[in-house]
mmCIF file with all atom_site columns, C-alpha atoms in Angstrom:
data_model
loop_
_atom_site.group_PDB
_atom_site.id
_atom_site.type_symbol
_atom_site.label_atom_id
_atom_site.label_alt_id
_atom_site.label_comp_id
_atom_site.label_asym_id
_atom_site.label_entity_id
_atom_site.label_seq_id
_atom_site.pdbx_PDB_ins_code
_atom_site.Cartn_x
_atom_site.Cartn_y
_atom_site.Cartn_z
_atom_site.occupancy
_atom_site.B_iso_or_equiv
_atom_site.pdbx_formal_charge
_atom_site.auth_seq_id
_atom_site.auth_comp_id
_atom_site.auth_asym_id
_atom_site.auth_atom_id
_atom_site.pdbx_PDB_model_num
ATOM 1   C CA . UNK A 1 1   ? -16.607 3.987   -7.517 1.00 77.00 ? 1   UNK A CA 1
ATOM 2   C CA . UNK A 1 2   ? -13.287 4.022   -9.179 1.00 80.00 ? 2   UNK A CA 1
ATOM 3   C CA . UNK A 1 3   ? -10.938 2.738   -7.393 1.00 84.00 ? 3   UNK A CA 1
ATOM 4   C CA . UNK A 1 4   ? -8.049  3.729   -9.761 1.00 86.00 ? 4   UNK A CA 1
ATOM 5   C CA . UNK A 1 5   ? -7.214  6.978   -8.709 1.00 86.00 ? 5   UNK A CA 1
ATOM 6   C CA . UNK A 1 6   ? -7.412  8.379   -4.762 1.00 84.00 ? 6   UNK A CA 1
ATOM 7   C CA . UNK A 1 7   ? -10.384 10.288  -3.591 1.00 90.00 ? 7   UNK A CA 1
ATOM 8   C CA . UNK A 1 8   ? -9.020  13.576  -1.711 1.00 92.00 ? 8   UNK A CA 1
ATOM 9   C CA . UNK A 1 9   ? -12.221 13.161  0.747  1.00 93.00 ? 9   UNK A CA 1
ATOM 10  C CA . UNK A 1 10  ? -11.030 9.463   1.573  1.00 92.00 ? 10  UNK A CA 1
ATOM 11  C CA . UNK A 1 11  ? -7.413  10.443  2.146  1.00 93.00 ? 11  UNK A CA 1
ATOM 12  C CA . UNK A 1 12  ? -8.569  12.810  4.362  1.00 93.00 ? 12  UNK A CA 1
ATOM 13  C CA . UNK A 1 13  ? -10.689 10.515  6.138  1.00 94.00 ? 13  UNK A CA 1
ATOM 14  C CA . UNK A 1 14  ? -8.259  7.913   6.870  1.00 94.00 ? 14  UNK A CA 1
ATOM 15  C CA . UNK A 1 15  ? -5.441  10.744  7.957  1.00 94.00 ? 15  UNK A CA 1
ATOM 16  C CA . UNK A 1 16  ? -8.020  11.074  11.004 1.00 95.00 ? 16  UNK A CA 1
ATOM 17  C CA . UNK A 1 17  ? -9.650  7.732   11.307 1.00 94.00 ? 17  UNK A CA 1
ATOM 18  C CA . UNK A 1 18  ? -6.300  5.817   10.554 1.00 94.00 ? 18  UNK A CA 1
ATOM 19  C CA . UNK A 1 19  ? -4.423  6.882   13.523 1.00 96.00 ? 19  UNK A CA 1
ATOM 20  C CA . UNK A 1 20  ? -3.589  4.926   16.296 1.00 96.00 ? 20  UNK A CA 1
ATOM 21  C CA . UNK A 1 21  ? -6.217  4.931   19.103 1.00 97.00 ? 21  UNK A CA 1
ATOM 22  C CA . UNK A 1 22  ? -8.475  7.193   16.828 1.00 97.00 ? 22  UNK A CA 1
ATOM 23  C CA . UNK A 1 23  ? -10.795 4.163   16.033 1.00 96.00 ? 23  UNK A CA 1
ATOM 24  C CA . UNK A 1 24  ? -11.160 2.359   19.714 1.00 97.00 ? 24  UNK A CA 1
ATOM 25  C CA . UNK A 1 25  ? -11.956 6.082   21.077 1.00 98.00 ? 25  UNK A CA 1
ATOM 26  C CA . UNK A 1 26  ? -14.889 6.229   18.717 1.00 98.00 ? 26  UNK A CA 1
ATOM 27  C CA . UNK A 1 27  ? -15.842 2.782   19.710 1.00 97.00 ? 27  UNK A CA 1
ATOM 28  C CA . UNK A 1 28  ? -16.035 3.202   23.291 1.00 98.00 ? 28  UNK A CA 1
ATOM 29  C CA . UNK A 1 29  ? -17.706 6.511   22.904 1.00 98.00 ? 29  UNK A CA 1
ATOM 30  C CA . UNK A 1 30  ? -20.307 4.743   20.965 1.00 97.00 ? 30  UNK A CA 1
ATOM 31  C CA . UNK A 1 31  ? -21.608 3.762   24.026 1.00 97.00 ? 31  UNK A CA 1
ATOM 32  C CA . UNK A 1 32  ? -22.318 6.690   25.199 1.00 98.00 ? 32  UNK A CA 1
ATOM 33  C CA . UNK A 1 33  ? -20.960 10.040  26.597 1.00 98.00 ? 33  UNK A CA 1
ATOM 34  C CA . UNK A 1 34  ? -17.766 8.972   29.058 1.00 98.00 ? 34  UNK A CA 1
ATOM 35  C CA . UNK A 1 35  ? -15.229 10.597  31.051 1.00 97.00 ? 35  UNK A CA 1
ATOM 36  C CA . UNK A 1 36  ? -11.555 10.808  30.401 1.00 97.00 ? 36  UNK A CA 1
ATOM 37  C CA . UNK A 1 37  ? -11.204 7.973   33.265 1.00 97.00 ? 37  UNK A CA 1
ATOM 38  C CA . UNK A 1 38  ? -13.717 5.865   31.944 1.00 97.00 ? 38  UNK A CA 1
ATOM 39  C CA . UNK A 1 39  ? -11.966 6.089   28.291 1.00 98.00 ? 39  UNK A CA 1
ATOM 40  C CA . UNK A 1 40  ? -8.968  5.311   29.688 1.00 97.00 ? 40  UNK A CA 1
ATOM 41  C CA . UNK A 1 41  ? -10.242 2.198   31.597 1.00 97.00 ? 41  UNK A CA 1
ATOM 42  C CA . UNK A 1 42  ? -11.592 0.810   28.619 1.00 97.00 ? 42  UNK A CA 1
ATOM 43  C CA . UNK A 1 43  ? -8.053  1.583   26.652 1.00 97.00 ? 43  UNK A CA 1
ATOM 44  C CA . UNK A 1 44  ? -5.733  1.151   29.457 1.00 96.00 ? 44  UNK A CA 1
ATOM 45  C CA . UNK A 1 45  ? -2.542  0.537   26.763 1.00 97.00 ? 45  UNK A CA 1
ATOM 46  C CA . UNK A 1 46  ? -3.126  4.144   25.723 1.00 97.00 ? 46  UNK A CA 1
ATOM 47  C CA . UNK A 1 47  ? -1.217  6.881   27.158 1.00 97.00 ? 47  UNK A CA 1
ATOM 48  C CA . UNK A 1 48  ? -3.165  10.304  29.149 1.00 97.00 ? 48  UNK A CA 1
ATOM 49  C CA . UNK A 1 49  ? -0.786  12.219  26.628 1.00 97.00 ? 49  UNK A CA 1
ATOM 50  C CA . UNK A 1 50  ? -1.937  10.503  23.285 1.00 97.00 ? 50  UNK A CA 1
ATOM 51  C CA . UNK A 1 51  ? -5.391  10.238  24.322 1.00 98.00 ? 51  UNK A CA 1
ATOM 52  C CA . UNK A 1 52  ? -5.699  14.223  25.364 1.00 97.00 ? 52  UNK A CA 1
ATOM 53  C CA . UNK A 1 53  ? -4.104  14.340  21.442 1.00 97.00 ? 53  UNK A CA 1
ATOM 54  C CA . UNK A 1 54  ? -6.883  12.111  19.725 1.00 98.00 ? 54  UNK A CA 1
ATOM 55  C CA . UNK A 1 55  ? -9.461  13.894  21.499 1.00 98.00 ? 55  UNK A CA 1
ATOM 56  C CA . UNK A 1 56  ? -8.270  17.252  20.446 1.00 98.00 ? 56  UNK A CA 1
ATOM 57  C CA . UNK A 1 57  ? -8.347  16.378  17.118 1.00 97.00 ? 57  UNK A CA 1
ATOM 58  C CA . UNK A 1 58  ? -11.567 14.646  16.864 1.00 98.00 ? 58  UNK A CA 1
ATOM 59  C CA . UNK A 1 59  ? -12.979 17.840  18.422 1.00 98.00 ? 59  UNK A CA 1
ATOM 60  C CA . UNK A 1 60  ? -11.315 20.021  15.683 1.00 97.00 ? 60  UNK A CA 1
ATOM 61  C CA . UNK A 1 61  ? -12.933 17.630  13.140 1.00 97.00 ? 61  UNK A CA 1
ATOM 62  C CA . UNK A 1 62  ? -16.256 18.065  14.620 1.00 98.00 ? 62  UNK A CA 1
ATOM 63  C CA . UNK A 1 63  ? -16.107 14.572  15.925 1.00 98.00 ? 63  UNK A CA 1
ATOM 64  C CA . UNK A 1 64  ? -16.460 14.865  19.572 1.00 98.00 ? 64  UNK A CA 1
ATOM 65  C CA . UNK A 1 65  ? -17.999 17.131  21.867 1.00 98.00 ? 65  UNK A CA 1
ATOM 66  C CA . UNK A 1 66  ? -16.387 18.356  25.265 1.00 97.00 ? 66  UNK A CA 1
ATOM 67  C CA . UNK A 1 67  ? -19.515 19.238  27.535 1.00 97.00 ? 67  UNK A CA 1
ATOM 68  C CA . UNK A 1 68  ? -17.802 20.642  31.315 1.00 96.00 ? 68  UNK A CA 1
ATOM 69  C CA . UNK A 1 69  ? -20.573 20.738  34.066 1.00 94.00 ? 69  UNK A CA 1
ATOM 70  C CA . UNK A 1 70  ? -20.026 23.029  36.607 1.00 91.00 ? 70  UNK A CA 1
ATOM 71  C CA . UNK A 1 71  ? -20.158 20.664  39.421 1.00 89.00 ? 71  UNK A CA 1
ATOM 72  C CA . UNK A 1 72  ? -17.666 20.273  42.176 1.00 90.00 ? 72  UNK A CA 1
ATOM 73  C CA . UNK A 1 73  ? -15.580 18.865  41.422 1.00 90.00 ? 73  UNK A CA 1
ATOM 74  C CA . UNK A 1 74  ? -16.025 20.072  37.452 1.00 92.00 ? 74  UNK A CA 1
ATOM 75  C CA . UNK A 1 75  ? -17.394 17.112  35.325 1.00 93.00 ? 75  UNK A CA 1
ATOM 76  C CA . UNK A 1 76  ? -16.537 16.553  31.768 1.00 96.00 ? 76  UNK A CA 1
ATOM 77  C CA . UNK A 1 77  ? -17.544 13.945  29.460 1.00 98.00 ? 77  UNK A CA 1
ATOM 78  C CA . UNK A 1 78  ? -16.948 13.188  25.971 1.00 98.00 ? 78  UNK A CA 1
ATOM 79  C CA . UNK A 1 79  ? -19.768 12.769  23.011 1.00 98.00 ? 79  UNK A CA 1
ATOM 80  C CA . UNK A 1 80  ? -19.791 11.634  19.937 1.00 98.00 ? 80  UNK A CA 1
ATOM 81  C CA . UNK A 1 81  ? -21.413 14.791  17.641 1.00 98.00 ? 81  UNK A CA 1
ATOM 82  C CA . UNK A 1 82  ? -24.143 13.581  15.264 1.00 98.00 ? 82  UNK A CA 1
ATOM 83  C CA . UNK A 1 83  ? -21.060 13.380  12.183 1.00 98.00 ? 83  UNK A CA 1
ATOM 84  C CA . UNK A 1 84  ? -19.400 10.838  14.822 1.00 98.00 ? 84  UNK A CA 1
ATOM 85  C CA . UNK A 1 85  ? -22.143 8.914   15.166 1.00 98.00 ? 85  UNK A CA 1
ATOM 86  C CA . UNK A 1 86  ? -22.150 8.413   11.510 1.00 98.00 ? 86  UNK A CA 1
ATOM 87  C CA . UNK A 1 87  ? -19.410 5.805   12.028 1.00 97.00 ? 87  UNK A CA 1
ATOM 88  C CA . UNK A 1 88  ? -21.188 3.815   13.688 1.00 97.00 ? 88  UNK A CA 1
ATOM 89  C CA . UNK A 1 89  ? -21.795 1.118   10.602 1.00 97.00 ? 89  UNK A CA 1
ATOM 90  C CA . UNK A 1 90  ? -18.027 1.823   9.667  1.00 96.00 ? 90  UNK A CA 1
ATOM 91  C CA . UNK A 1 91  ? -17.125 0.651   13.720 1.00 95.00 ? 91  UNK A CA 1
ATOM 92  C CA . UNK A 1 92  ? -19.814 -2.036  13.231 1.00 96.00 ? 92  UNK A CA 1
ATOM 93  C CA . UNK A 1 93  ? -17.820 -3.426  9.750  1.00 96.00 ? 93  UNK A CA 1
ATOM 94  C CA . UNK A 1 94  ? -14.530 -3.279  11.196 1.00 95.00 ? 94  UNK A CA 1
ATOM 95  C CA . UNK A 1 95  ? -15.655 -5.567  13.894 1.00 95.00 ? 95  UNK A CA 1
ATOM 96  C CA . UNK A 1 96  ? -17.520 -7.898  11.770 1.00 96.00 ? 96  UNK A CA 1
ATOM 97  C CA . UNK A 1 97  ? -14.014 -8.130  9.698  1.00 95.00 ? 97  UNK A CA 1
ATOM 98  C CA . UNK A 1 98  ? -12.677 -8.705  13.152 1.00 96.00 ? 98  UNK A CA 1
ATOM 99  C CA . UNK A 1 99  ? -14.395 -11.092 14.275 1.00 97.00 ? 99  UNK A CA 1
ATOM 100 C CA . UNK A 1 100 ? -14.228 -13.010 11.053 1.00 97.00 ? 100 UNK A CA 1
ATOM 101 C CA . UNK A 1 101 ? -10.339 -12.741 10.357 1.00 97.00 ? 101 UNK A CA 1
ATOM 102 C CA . UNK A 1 102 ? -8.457  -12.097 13.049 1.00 94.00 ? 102 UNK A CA 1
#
């Protein structure tokens, strides 16, 4: 790897993974599929306004999956796509950095 000039496909990457909130949204949907609500209980410090953002964009980037059941009243839970669950071991790294540094 040569770490002398910037990769276009990493600066891309951290555009989306380096925002705010981006990171802990992907952790707690590692977990499994979860509500707006149930995101938002497990972030509590993050805003409805910035978390409706970060989930648009993570859907644009093929991130996360909207899935709206036609219940009453409608349910709709968040998944991580098969690409987002490839960031699982990048998650996993940050919190073994975590846990040894901070």
């Amino acid at each position: 790897m040569d770490y002398n000039k910037m990769c276009p496909k990493y600066e891309a990457a951290m555009d989306l993974l380096g925002k705010k909130w981006t990171g802990l949204i992907i952790r707690v949907l590692l977990g499994g599929s979860k509500r707006f609500k149930d995101i938002k209980t497990q972030i509590p410090e993050m805003s409805d306004r910035i978390l409706t953002e970060r989930i648009k964009e993570l859907e644009e980037h093929d991130v996360v999956e909207r899935s709206v059941f036609p219940e009453k009243p409608v349910r709709i839970e968040y998944t991580l796509t098969s690409k987002g669950k490839d960031l699982a071991p990048v998650i996993e790294a940050i919190q073994g950095w975590g846990d040894k540094w901070m």
